[in-house]
PDB file of C-alpha atoms and ligand atoms in Angstrom:
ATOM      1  CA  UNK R  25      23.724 -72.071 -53.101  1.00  0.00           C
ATOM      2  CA  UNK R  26      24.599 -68.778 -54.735  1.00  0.00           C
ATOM      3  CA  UNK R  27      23.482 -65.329 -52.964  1.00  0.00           C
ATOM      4  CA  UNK R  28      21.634 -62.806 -54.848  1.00  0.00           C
ATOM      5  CA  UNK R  29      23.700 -60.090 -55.580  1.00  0.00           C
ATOM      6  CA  UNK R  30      21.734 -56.492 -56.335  1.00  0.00           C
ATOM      7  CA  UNK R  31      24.045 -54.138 -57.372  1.00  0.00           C
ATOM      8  CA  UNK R  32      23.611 -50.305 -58.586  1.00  0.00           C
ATOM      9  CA  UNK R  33      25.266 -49.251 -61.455  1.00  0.00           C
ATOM     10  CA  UNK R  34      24.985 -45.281 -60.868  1.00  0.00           C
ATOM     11  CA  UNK R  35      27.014 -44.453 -64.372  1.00  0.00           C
ATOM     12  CA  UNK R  36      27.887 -40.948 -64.796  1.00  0.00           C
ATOM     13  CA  UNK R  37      25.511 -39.905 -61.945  1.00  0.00           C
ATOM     14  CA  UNK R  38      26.243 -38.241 -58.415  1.00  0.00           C
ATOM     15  CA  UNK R  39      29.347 -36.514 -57.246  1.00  0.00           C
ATOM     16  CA  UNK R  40      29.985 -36.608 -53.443  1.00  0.00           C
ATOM     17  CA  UNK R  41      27.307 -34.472 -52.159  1.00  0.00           C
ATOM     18  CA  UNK R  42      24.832 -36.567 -53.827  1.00  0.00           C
ATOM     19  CA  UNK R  43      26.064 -40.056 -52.872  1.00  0.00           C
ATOM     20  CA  UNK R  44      26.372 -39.069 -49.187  1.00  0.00           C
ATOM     21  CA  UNK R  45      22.356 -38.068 -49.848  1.00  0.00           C
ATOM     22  CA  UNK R  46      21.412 -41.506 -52.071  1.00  0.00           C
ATOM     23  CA  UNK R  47      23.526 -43.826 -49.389  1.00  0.00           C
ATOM     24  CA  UNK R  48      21.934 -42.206 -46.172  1.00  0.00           C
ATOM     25  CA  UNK R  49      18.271 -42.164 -47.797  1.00  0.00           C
ATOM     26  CA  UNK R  50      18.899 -46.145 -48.866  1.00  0.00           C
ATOM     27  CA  UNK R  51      20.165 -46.927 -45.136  1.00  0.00           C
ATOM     28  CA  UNK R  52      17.355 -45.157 -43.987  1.00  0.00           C
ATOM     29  CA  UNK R  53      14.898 -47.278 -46.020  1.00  0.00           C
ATOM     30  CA  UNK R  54      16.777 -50.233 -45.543  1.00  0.00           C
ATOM     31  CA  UNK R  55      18.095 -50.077 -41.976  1.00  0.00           C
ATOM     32  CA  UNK R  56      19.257 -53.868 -42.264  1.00  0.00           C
ATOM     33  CA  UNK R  57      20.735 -55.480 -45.100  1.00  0.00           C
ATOM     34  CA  UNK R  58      18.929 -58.723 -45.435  1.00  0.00           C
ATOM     35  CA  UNK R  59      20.801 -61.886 -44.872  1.00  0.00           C
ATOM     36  CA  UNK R  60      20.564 -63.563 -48.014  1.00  0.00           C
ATOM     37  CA  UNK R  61      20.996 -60.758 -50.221  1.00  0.00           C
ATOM     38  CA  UNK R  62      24.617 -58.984 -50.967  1.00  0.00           C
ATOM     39  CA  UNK R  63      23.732 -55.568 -51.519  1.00  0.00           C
ATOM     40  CA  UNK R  64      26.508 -53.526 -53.824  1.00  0.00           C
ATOM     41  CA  UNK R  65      26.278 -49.600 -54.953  1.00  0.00           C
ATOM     42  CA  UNK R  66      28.583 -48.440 -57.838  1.00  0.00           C
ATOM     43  CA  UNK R  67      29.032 -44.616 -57.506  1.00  0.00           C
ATOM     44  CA  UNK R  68      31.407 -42.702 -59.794  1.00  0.00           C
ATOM     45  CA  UNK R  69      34.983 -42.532 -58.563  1.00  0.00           C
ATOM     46  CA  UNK R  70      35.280 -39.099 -57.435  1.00  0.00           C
ATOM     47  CA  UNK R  71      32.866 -40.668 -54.977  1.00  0.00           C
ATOM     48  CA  UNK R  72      34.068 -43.708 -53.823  1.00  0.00           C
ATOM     49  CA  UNK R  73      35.587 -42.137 -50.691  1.00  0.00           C
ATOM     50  CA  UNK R  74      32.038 -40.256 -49.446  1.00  0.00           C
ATOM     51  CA  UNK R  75      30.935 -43.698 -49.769  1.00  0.00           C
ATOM     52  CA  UNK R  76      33.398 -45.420 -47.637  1.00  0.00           C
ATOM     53  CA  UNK R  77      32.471 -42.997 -45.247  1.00  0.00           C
ATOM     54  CA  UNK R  78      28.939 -43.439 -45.778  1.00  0.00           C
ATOM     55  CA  UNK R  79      29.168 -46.944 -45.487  1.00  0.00           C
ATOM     56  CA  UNK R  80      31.605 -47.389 -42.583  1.00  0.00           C
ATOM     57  CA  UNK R  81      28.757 -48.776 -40.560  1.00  0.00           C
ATOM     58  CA  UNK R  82      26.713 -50.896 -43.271  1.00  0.00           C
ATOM     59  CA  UNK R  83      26.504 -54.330 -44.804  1.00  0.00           C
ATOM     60  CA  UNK R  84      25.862 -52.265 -48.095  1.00  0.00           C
ATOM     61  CA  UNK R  85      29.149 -53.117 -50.365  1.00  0.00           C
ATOM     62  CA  UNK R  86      30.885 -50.434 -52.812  1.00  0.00           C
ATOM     63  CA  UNK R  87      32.556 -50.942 -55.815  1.00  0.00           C
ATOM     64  CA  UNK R  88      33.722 -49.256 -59.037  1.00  0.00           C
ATOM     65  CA  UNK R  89      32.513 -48.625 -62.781  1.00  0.00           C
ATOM     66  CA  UNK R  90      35.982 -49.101 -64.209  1.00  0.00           C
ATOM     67  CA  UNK R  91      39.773 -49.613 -63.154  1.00  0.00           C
ATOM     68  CA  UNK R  92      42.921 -49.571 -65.276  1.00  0.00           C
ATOM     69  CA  UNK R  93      45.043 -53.255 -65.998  1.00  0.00           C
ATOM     70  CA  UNK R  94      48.030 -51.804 -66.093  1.00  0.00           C
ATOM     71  CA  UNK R  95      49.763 -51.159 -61.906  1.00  0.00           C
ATOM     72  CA  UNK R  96      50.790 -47.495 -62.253  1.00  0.00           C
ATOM     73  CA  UNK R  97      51.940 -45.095 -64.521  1.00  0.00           C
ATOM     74  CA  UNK R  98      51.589 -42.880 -67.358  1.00  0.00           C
ATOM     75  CA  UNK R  99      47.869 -43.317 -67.594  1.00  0.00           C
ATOM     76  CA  UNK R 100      46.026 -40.034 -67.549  1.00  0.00           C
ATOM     77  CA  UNK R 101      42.522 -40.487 -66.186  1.00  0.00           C
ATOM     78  CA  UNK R 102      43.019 -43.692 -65.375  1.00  0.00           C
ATOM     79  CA  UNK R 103      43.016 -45.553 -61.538  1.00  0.00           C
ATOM     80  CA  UNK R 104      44.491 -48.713 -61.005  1.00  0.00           C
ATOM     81  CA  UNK R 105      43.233 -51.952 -58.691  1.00  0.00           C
ATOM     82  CA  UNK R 106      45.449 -50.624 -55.807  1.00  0.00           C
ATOM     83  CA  UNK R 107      43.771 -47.040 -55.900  1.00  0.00           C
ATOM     84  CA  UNK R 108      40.101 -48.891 -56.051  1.00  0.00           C
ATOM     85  CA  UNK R 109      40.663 -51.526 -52.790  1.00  0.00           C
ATOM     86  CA  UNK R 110      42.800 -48.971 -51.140  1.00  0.00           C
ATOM     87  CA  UNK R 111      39.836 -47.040 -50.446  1.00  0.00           C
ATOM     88  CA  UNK R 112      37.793 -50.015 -49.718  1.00  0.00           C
ATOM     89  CA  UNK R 113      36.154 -51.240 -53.474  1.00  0.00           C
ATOM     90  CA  UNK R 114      34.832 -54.845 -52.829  1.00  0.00           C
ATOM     91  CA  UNK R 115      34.251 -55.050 -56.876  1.00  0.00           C
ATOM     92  CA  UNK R 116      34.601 -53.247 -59.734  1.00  0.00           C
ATOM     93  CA  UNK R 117      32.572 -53.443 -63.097  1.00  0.00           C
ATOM     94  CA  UNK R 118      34.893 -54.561 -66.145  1.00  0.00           C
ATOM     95  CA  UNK R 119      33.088 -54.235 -69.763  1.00  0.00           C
ATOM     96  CA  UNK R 120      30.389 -52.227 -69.535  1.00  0.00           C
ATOM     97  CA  UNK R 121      28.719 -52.216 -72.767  1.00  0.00           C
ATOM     98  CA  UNK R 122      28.692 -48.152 -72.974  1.00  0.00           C
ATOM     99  CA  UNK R 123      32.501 -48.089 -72.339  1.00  0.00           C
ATOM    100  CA  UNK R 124      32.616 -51.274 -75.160  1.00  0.00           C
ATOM    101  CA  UNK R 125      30.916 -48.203 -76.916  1.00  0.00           C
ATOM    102  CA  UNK R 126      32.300 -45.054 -76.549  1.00  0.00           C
ATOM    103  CA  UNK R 127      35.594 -45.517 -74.664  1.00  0.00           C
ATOM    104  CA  UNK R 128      36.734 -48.466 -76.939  1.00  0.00           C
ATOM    105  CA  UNK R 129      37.037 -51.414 -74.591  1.00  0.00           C
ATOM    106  CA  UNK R 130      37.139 -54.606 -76.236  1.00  0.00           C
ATOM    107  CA  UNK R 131      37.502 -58.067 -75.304  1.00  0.00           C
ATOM    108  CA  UNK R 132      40.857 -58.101 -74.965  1.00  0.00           C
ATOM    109  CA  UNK R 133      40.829 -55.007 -72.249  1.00  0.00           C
ATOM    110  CA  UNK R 134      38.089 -56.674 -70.559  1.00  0.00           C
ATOM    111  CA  UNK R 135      39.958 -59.725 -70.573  1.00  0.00           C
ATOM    112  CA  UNK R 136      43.327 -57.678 -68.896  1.00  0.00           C
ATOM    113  CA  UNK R 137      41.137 -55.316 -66.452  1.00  0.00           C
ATOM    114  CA  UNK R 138      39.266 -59.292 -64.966  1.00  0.00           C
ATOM    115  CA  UNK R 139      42.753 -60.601 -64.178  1.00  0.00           C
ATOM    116  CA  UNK R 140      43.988 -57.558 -62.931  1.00  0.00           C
ATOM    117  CA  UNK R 141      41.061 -56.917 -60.460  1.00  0.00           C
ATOM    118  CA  UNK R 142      41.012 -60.669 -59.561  1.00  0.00           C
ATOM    119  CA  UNK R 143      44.545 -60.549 -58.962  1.00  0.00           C
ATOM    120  CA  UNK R 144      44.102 -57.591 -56.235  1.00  0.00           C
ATOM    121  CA  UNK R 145      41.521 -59.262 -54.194  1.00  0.00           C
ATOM    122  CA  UNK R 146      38.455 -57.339 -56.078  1.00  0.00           C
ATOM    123  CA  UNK R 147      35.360 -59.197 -57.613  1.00  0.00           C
ATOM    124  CA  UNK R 148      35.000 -58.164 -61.369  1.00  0.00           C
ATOM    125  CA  UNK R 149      31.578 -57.698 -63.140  1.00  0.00           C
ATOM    126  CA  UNK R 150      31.984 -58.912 -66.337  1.00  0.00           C
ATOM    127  CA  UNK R 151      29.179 -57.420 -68.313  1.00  0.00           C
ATOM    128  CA  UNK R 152      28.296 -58.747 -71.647  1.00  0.00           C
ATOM    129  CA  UNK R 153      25.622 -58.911 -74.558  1.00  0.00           C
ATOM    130  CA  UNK R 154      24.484 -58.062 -77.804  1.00  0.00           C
ATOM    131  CA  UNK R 155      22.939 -55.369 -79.841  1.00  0.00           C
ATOM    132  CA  UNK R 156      19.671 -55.490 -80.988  1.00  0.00           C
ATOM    133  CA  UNK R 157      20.947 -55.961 -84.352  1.00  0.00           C
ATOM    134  CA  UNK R 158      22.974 -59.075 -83.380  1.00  0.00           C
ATOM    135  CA  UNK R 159      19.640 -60.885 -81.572  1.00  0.00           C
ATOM    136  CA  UNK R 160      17.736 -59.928 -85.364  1.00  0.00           C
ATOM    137  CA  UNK R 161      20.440 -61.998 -86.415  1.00  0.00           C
ATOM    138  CA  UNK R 162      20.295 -64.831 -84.059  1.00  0.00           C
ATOM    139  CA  UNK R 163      23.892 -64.276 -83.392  1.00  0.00           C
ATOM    140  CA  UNK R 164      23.041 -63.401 -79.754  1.00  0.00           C
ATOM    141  CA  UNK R 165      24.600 -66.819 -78.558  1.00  0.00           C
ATOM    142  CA  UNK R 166      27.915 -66.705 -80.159  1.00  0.00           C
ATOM    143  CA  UNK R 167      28.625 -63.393 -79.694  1.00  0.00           C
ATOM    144  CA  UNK R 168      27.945 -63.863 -75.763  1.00  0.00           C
ATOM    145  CA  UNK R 169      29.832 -66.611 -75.516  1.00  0.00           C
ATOM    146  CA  UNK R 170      32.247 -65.078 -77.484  1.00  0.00           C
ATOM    147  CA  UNK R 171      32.354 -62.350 -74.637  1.00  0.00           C
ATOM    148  CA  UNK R 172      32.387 -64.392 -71.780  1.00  0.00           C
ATOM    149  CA  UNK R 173      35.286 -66.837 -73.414  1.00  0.00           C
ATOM    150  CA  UNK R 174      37.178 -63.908 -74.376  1.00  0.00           C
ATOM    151  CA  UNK R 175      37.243 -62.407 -70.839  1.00  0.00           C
ATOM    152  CA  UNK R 176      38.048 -65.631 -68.840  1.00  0.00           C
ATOM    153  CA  UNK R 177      40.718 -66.933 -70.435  1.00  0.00           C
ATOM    154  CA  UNK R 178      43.072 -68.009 -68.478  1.00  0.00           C
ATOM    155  CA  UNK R 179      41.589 -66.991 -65.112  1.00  0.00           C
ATOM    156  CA  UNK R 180      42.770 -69.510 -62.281  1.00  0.00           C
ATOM    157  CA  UNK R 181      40.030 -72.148 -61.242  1.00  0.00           C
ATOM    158  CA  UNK R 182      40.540 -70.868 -57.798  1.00  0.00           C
ATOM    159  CA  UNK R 183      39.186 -67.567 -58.371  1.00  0.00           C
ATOM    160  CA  UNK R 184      36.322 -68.377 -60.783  1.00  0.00           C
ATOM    161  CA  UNK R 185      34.356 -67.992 -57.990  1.00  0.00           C
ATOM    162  CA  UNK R 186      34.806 -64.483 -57.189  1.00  0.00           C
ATOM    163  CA  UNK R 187      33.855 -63.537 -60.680  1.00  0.00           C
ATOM    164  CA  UNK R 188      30.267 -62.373 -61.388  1.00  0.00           C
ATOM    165  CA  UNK R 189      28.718 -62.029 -65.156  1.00  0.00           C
ATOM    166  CA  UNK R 190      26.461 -59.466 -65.853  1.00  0.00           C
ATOM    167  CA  UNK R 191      24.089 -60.698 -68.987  1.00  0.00           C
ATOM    168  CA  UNK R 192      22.914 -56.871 -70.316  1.00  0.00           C
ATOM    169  CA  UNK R 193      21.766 -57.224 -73.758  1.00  0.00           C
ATOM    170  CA  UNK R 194      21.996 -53.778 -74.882  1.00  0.00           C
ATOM    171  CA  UNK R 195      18.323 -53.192 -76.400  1.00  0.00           C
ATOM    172  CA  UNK R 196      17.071 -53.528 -73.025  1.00  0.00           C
ATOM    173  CA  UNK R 197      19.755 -50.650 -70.734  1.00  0.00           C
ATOM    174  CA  UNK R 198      17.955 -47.456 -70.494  1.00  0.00           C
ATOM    175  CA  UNK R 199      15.006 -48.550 -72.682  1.00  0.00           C
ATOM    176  CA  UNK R 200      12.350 -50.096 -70.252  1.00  0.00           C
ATOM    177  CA  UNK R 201      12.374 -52.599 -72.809  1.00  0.00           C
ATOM    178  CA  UNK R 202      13.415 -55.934 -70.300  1.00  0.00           C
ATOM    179  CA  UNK R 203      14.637 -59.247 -71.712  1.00  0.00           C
ATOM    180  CA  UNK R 204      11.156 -61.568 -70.958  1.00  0.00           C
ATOM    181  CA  UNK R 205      12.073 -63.885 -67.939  1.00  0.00           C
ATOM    182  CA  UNK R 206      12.651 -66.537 -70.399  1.00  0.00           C
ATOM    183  CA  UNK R 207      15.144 -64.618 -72.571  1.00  0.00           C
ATOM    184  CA  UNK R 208      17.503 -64.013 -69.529  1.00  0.00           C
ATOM    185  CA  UNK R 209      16.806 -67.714 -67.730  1.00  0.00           C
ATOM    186  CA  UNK R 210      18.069 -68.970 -71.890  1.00  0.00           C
ATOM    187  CA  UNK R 211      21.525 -66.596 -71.730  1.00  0.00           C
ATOM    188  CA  UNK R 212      22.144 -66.685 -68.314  1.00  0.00           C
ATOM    189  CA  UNK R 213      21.923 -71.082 -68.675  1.00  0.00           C
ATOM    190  CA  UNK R 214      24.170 -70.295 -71.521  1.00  0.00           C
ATOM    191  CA  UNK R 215      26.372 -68.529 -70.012  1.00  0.00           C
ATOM    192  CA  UNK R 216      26.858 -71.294 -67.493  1.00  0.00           C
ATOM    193  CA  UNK R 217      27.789 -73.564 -69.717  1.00  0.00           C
ATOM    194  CA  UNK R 218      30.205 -71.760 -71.040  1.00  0.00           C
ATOM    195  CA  UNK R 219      31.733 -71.892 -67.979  1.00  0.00           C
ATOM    196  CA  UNK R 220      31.077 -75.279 -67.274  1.00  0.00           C
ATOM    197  CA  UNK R 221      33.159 -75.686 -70.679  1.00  0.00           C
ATOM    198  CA  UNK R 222      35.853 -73.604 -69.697  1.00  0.00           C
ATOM    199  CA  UNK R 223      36.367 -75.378 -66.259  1.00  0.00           C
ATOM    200  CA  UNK R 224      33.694 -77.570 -64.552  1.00  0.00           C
ATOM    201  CA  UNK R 225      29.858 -77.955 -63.484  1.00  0.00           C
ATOM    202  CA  UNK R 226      31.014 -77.288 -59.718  1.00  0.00           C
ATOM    203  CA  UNK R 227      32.748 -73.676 -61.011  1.00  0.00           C
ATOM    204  CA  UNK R 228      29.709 -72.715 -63.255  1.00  0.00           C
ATOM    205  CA  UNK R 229      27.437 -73.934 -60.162  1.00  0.00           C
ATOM    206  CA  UNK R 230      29.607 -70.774 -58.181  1.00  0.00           C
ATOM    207  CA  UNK R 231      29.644 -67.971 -60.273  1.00  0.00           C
ATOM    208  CA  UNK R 232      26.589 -65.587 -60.065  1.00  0.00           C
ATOM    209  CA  UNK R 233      24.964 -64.103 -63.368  1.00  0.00           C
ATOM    210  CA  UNK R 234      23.012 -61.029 -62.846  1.00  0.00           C
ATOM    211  CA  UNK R 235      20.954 -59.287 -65.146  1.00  0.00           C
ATOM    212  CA  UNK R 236      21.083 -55.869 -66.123  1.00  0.00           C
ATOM    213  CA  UNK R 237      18.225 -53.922 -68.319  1.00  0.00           C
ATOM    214  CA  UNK R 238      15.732 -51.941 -67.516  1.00  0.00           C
ATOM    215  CA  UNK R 239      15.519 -53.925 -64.213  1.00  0.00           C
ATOM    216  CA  UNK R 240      12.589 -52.323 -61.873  1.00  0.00           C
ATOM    217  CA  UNK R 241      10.760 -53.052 -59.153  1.00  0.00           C
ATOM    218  CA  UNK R 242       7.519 -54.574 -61.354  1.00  0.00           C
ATOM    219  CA  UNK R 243       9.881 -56.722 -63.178  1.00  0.00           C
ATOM    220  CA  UNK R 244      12.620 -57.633 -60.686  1.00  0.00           C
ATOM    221  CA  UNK R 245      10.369 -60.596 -59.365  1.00  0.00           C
ATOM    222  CA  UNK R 246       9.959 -62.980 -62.355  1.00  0.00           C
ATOM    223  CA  UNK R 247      13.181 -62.060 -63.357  1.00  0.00           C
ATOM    224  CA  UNK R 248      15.339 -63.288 -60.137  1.00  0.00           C
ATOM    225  CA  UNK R 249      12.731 -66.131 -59.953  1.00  0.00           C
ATOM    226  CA  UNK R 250      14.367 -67.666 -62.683  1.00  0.00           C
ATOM    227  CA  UNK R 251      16.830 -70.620 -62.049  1.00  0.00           C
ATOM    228  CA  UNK R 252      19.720 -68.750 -63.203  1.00  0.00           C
ATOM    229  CA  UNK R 253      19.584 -65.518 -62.588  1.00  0.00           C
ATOM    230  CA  UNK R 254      21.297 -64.699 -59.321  1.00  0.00           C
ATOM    231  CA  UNK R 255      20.660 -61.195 -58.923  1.00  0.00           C
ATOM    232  CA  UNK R 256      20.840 -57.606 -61.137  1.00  0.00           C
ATOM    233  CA  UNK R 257      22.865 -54.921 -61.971  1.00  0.00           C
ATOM    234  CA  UNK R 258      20.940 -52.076 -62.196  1.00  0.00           C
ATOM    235  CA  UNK R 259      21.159 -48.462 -63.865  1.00  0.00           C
ATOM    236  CA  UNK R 260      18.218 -45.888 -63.524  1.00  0.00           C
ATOM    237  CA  UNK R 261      16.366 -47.490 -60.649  1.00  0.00           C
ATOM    238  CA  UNK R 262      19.176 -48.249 -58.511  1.00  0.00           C
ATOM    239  CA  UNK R 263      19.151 -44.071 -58.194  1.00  0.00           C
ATOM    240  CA  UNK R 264      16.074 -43.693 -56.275  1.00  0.00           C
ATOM    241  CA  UNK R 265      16.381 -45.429 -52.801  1.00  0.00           C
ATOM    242  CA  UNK R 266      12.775 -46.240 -52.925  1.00  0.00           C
ATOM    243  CA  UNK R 267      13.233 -48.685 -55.965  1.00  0.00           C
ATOM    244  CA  UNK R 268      16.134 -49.990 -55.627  1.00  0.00           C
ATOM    245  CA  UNK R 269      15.535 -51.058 -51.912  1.00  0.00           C
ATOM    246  CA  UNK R 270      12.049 -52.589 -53.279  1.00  0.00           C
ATOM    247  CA  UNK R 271      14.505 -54.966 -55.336  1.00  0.00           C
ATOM    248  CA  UNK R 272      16.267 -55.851 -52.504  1.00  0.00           C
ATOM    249  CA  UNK R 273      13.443 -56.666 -50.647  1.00  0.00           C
ATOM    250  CA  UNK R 274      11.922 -59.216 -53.530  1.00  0.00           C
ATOM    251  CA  UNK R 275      15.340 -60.776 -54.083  1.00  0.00           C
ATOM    252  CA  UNK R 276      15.198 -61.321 -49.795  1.00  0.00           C
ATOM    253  CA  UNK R 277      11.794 -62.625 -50.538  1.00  0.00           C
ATOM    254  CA  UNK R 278      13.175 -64.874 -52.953  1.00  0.00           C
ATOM    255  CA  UNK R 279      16.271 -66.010 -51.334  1.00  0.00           C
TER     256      UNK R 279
HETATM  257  P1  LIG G  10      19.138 -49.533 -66.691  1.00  0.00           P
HETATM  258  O1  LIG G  10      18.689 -50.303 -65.470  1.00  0.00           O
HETATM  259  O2  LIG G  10      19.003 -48.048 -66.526  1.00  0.00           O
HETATM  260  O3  LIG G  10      18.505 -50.055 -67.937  1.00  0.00           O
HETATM  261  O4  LIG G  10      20.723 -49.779 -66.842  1.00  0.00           O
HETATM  262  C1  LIG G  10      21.195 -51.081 -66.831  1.00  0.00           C
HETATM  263  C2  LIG G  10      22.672 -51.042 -66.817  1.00  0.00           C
HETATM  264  O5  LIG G  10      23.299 -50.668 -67.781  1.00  0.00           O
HETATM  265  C3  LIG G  10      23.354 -51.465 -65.579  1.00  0.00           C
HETATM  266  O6  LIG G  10      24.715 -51.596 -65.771  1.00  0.00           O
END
């Protein structure tokens, strides 16, 4: 049985003094974490530490947006896997389709940055998905595939199961425009048996595909409902407590 996973993706939003304000406003809405849920915020790096601190206490997990594959060095701007679980990162989101955008990641970096973080102990987010342009085309499947291939090869069998794929066509991030429950339960089944190719049915069974797009509290429900989709990674609504705890509480409904 796979745990839902809802996880906030806070982009380029909230230095310290607002996380500290966001965390303790989401604890105080959600005093306990539910039990079948996994619960994960994403803050920007400079605030990674005020969330440690924040979260000392709580069953609410922290992770990063980005991390370097290379171990040290001459990297300006960078941080590296050590940096992110040194301070206490339980995951870290590889791939992001607005750093595949504007801060030229490509497969092949996604690929590096999921072996890297797997390799320190930290749970990647792979996030992947096509364009509006490429579902016009009905090239949606192989270029997904394409994504996930391209960023597990060569990951042991043995830590397939920390991995978690985040299904974002890009149409629907920031848009309100959400994949229809059906869309998502047809790439996230996909997506599985990609994996199932790659290794076996009892791997693919493991790893959790969440959806990302425009997720909100009136959609959320028939989206996690669906056989496949084990939970979301959420932009815009994961920034108001209020909405993103309402998620939380349909995926414990659900679970
Ligand atoms: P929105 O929920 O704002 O559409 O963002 C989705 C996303 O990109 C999460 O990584």
């Amino acid at each position: 049985m796979r745990r839902f996973l809802i996880a906030g993706n806070w982009k380029m939003n909230c230095g310290p003094g607002e996380t500290a304000t966001l965390i303790s406003n989401l604890k105080q809405r959600l005093p306990s974490v539910p039990d079948g849920v996994d619960v994960l915020v994403c803050p920007p790096e400079i605030s990674l530490t005020t969330a440690a601190d924040e979260l000392v206490d709580s069953k609410i997990m922290f992770g990063a947006q980005n991390v370097h594959f290379e171990d040290n060095g001459a990297f300006t701007g960078e941080v590296s896997t050590k940096m992110l679980t040194e301070v206490g990162c339980h995951y870290v989101i590889a791939g992001h389709s607005e750093r595949r955008e504007y801060f030229a990641e490509t497969d092949q970096t996604v690929h590096r940055k999921t072996k890297k973080a797997l390799e320190a102990g930290l749970k990647p987010i792979i996030c992947v998905g096509e364009s509006l342009d490429q579902r016009k085309k009905d090239v949606h499947d192989t270029m997904v595939s394409k994504q996930v291939q391209a960023a597990l090869n060569g990951v042991d069998e043995s830590l397939i199961q920390d991995t978690v794929i985040a299904y974002e066509p890009i149409w629907a991030i920031g848009t309100g425009e959400t994949a229809t429950p059906e869309q998502a339960q047809e790439m996230h089944n996909m997506i599985r048996n990609v994996i199932a190719d790659l290794y076996d049915e009892r791997s693919a069974e493991a790893v959790r595909i969440l959806y990302g797009g425009s997720m909100k509290p009136h959609n959320a429900e028939e989206l996690l409902r669906q056989t496949d989709v084990d939970g979301g990674l959420i932009g815009g609504a994961s920034l108001q407590a209020d909405s993103f705890a309402e998620i939380i509480e349909i995926a414990e409904k659900l679970s």
